[in-house]
XYZ file of C-alpha atoms in Angstrom:
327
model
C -126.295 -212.454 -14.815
C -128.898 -213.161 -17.881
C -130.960 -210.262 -16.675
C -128.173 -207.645 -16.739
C -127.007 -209.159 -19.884
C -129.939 -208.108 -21.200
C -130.304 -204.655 -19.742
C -126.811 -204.181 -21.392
C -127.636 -205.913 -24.700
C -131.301 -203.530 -24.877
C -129.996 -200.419 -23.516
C -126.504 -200.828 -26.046
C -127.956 -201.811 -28.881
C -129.881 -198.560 -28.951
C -127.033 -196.534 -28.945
C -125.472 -198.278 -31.368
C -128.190 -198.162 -33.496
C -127.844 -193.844 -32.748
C -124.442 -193.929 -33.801
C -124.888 -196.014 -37.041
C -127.489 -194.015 -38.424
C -125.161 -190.803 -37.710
C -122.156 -192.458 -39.312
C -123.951 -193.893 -42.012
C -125.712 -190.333 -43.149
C -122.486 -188.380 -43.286
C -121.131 -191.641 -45.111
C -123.709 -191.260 -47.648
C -123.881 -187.535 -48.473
C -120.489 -187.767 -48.746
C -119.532 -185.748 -45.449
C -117.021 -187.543 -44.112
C -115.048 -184.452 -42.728
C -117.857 -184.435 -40.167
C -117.053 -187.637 -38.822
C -114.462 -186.582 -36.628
C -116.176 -184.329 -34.596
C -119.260 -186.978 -34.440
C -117.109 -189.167 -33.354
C -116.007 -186.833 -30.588
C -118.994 -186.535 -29.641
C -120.007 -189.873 -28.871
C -116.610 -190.111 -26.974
C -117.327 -187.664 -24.730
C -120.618 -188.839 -24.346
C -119.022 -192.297 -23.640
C -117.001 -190.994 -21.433
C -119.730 -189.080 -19.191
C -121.681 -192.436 -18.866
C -118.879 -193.884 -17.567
C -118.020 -191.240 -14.922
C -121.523 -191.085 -13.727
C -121.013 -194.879 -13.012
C -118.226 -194.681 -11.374
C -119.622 -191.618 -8.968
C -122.498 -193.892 -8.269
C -120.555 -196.487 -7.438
C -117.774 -195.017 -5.606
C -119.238 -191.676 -4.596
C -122.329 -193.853 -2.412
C -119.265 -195.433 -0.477
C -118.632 -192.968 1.699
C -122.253 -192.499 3.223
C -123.434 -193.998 5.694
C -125.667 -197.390 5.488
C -128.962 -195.385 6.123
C -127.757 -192.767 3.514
C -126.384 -195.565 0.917
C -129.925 -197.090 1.542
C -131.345 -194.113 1.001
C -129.842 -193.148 -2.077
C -130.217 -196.503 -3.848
C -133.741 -196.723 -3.769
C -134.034 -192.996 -4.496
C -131.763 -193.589 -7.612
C -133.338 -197.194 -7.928
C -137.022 -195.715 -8.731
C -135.764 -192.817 -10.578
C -133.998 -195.619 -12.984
C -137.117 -197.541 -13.545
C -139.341 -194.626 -14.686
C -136.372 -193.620 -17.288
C -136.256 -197.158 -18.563
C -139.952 -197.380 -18.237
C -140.237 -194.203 -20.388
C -137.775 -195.977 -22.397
C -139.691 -198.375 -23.612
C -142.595 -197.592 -24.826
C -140.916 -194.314 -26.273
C -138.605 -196.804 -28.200
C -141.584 -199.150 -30.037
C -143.664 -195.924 -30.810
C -141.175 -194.101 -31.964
C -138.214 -195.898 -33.870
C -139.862 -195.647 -36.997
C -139.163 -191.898 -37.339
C -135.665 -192.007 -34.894
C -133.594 -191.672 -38.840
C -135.482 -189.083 -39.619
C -134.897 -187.501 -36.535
C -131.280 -187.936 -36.411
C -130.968 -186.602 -39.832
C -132.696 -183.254 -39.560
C -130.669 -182.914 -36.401
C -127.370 -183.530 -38.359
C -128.180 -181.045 -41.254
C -128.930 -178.424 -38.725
C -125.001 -179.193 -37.428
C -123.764 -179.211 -40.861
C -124.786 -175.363 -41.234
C -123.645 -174.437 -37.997
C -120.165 -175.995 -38.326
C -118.016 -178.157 -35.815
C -118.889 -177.262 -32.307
C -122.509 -178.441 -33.166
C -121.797 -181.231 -34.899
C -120.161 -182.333 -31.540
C -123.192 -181.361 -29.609
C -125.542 -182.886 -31.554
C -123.663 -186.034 -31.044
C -123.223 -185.586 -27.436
C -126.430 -184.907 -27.047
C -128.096 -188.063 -29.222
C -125.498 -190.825 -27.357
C -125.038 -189.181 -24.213
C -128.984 -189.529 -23.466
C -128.883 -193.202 -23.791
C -125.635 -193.332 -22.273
C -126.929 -192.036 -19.051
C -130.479 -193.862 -18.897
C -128.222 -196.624 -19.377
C -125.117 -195.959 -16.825
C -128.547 -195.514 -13.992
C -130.159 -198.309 -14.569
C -127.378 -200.931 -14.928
C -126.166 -199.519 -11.580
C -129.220 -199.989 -9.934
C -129.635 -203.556 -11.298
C -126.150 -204.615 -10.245
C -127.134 -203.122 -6.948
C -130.260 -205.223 -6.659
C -129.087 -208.277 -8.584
C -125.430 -208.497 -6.616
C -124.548 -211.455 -4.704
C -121.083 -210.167 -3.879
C -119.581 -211.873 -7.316
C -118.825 -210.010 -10.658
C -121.390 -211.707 -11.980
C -123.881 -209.428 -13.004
C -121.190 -206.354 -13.818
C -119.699 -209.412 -16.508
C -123.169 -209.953 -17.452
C -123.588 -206.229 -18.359
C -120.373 -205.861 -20.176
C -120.815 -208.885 -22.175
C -123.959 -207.010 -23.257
C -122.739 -204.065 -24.243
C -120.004 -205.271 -26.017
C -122.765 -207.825 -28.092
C -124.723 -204.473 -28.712
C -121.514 -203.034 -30.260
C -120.994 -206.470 -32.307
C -124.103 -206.060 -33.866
C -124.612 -202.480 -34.462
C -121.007 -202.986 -36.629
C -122.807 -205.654 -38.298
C -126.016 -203.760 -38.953
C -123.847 -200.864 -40.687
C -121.698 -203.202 -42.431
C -125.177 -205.076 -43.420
C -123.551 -208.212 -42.414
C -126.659 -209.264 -40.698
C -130.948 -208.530 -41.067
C -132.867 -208.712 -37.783
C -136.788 -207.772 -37.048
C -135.777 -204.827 -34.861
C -139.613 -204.234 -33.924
C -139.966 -207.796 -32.434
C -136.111 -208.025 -31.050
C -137.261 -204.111 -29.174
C -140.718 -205.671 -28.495
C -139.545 -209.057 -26.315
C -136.499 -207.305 -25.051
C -138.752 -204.480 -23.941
C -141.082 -206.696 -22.350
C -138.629 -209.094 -20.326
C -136.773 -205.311 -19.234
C -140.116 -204.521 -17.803
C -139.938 -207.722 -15.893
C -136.628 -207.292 -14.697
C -137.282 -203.038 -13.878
C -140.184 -204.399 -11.699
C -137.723 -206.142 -9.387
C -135.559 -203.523 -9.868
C -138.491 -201.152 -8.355
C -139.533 -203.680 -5.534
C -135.584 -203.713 -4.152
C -135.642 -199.651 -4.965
C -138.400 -199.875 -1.929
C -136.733 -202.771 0.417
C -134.076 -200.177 0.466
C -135.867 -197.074 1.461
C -137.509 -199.422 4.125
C -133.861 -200.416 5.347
C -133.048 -196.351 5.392
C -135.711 -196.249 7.571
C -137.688 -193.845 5.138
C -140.423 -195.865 4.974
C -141.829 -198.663 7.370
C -142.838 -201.969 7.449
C -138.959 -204.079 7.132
C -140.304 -206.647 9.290
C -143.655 -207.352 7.331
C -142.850 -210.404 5.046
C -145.558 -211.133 2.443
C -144.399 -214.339 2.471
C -140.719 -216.374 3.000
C -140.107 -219.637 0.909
C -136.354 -219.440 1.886
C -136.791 -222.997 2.735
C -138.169 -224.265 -0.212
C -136.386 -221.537 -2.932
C -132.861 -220.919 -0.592
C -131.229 -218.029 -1.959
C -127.730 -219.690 -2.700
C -128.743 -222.203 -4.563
C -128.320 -222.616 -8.171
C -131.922 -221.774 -8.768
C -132.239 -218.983 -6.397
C -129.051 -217.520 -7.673
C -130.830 -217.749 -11.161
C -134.282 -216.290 -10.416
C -132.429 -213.599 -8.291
C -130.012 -212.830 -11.001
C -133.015 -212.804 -13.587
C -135.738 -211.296 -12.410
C -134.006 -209.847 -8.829
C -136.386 -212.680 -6.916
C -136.398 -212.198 -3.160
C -137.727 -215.204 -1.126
C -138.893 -213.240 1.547
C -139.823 -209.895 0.260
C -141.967 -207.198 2.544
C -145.564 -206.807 1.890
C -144.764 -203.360 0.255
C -142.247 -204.595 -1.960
C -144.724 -207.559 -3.347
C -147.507 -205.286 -3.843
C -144.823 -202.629 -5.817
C -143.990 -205.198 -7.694
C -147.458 -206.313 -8.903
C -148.689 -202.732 -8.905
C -145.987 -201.917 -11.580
C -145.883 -204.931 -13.169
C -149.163 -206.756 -14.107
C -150.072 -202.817 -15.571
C -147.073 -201.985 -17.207
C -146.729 -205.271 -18.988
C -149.995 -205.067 -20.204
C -150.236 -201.970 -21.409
C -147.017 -202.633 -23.651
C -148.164 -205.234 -24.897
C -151.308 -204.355 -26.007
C -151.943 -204.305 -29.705
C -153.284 -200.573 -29.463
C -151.699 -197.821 -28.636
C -148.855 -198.292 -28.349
C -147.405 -201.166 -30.306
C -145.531 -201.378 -33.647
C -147.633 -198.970 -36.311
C -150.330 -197.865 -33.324
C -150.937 -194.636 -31.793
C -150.958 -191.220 -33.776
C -151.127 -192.047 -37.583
C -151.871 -190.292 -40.131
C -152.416 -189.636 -43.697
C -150.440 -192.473 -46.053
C -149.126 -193.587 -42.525
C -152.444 -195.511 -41.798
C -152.265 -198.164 -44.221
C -149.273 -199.225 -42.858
C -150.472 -198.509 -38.881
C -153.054 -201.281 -39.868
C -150.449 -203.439 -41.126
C -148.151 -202.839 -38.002
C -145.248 -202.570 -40.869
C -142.115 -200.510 -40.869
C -138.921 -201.692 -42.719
C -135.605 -199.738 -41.719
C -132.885 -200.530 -44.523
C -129.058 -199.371 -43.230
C -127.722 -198.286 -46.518
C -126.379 -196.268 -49.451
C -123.613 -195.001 -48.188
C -120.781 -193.224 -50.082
C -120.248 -194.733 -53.670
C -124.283 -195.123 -53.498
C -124.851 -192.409 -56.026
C -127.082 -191.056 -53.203
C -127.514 -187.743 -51.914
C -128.901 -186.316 -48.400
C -132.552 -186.199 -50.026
C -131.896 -190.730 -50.974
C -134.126 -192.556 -48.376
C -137.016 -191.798 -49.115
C -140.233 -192.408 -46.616
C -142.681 -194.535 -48.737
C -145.668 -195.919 -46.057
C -143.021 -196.036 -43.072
C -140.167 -197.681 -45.117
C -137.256 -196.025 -44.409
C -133.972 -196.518 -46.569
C -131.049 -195.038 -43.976
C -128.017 -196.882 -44.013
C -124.890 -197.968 -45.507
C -124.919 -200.081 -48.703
C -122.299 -199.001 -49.921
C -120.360 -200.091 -46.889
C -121.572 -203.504 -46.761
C -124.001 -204.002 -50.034
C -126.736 -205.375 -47.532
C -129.517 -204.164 -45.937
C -131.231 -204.277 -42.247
C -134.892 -204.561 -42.286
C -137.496 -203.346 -39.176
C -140.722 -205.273 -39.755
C -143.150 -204.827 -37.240
């Protein structure tokens, strides 16, 4: 349940963080006859995750078990390199994802109310489906025939929500670079077992051989229905008696992956392609995001300005506080 808590606590609070900084820009520049259609937007958007859950879900129930097997671990591997991409696109990139938003929203603002909806759409829905994919294939791989880990995921959605209200009503300052850089890690963890069940099942579907080859079974010493095999499976989707493919997936993706993330070049917090007055603060690994200065601000669109990666973007005015990114 903890593990899918997570993958719904990561993957939400991104898009809530999306739709802050969308609300809070039109706040501030004193647009607020966009916000309708914004907020249509991100409905709709809502609204397609959701159906592309439930035609996972229901839609794989009328195959057959080799074609349900099939599917999942099809769908299954497919998540994991979105959520992979993810990521590491996340902690190189969130520094500049105002900016990005922003130029995106005065482009809408010219071309009236259709894209202003789009634009929307488009920045929520993204996230929305990455999300929808890979929470299915977790429950899939996590489920012990409970509601546990569809609970777990709700619970983190609707935490991500909590706190992305907060963060525009700057009730509350968190180090988004570190909270993105653990959470991104342990996801990486739990994507790996994610990926090793993704290839159990195309070995059930009989797409790919080698069912009967165990790398090892401790079902003895770890049994799967007790309390601490129902944790480790729930966590990290542990299998005490996983093929000798899936074990070797697992490490093949994981040891990697993990690294790589983690490393302090590349692509960490302030790495990868700097330049100019970004360098100083590359070297530093430093990037502040402040949700403010919203309507009653004074500000205009041009407030918030980019001063060695600190980036003022938020609502002030709605909450007199500020939320700070260090990295």
């Amino acid at each position: 349940m903890f593990g899918n808590y997570l993958i719904g606590l990561r993957e939400g609070l991104e898009a809530s963080l999306v739709v802050c900084i969308l609300i809070a820009y039109l706040v501030k520049t004193g647009r607020r006859d966009a916000l309708r259609p914004v907020w249509t937007g991100i409905a709709a958007a809502i609204l397609l995750a959701l159906g592309f859950g439930c035609a996972l879900t229901f839609g794989s129930q009328e195959l057959t078990f080799e074609a349900q097997e099939g599917l999942g671990g099809s769908l299954s591997i497919v998540a994991v390199g979105l959520v992979t991409w993810m990521v590491f696109w996340m902690r190189r990139t969130a520094r500049h994802l105002r900016a990005e938003l922003h130029g995106k929203l005065d482009s809408a603002l010219q071309m009236g109310t259709a894209a202003l909806v789009v634009t929307a759409f488009l920045a929520v829905g993204r996230e929305g489906l990455e999300t929808a994919l890979f929470v299915w294939a977790s429950v899939r791989a996590s489920s012990d025939g409970t509601h546990g880990p569809l609970i777990g995921v709700v619970l983190g959605l609707l935490t991500a929500v909590l706190l992305g209200w907060l963060f525009y009503r700057g009730a509350i300052r968190i180090n988004l670079a570190k909270f993105f850089t653990w959470t991104g890690g342990m996801l990486v963890i739990v994507a790996a077992g994610v990926l090793a069940y993704g290839f159990h099942d195309l070995q059930e579907a009989n797409v790919l051989p080698g069912l009967n080859s165990l790398a090892f079974d401790i079902s003895g010493t770890v049994p799967p229905d007790s309390w601490y095999g129902t944790l480790l499976k729930g966590v990290f989707n542990f299998q005490p008696d996983p093929t000798v493919l899936q074990a070797w997936i697992w490490l093949v993706y994981l040891v990697p992956t993990l690294a790589v993330f983690l490393s302090p070049v590349g692509f960490g917090p302030g790495k990868g392609e700097v330049k100019g007055s970004d360098a100083h603060s590359a070297g530093a690994g430093e990037a502040r995001v402040a949700a403010g200065e919203a309507a009653g601000d004074g500000g205009g669109a041009g407030t918030g300005a980019v001063d060695d990666d600190r980036v003022r973007d938020g609502a002030r005015g709605a909450g007199g506080h500020s939320v700070r990114d260090q990295g």
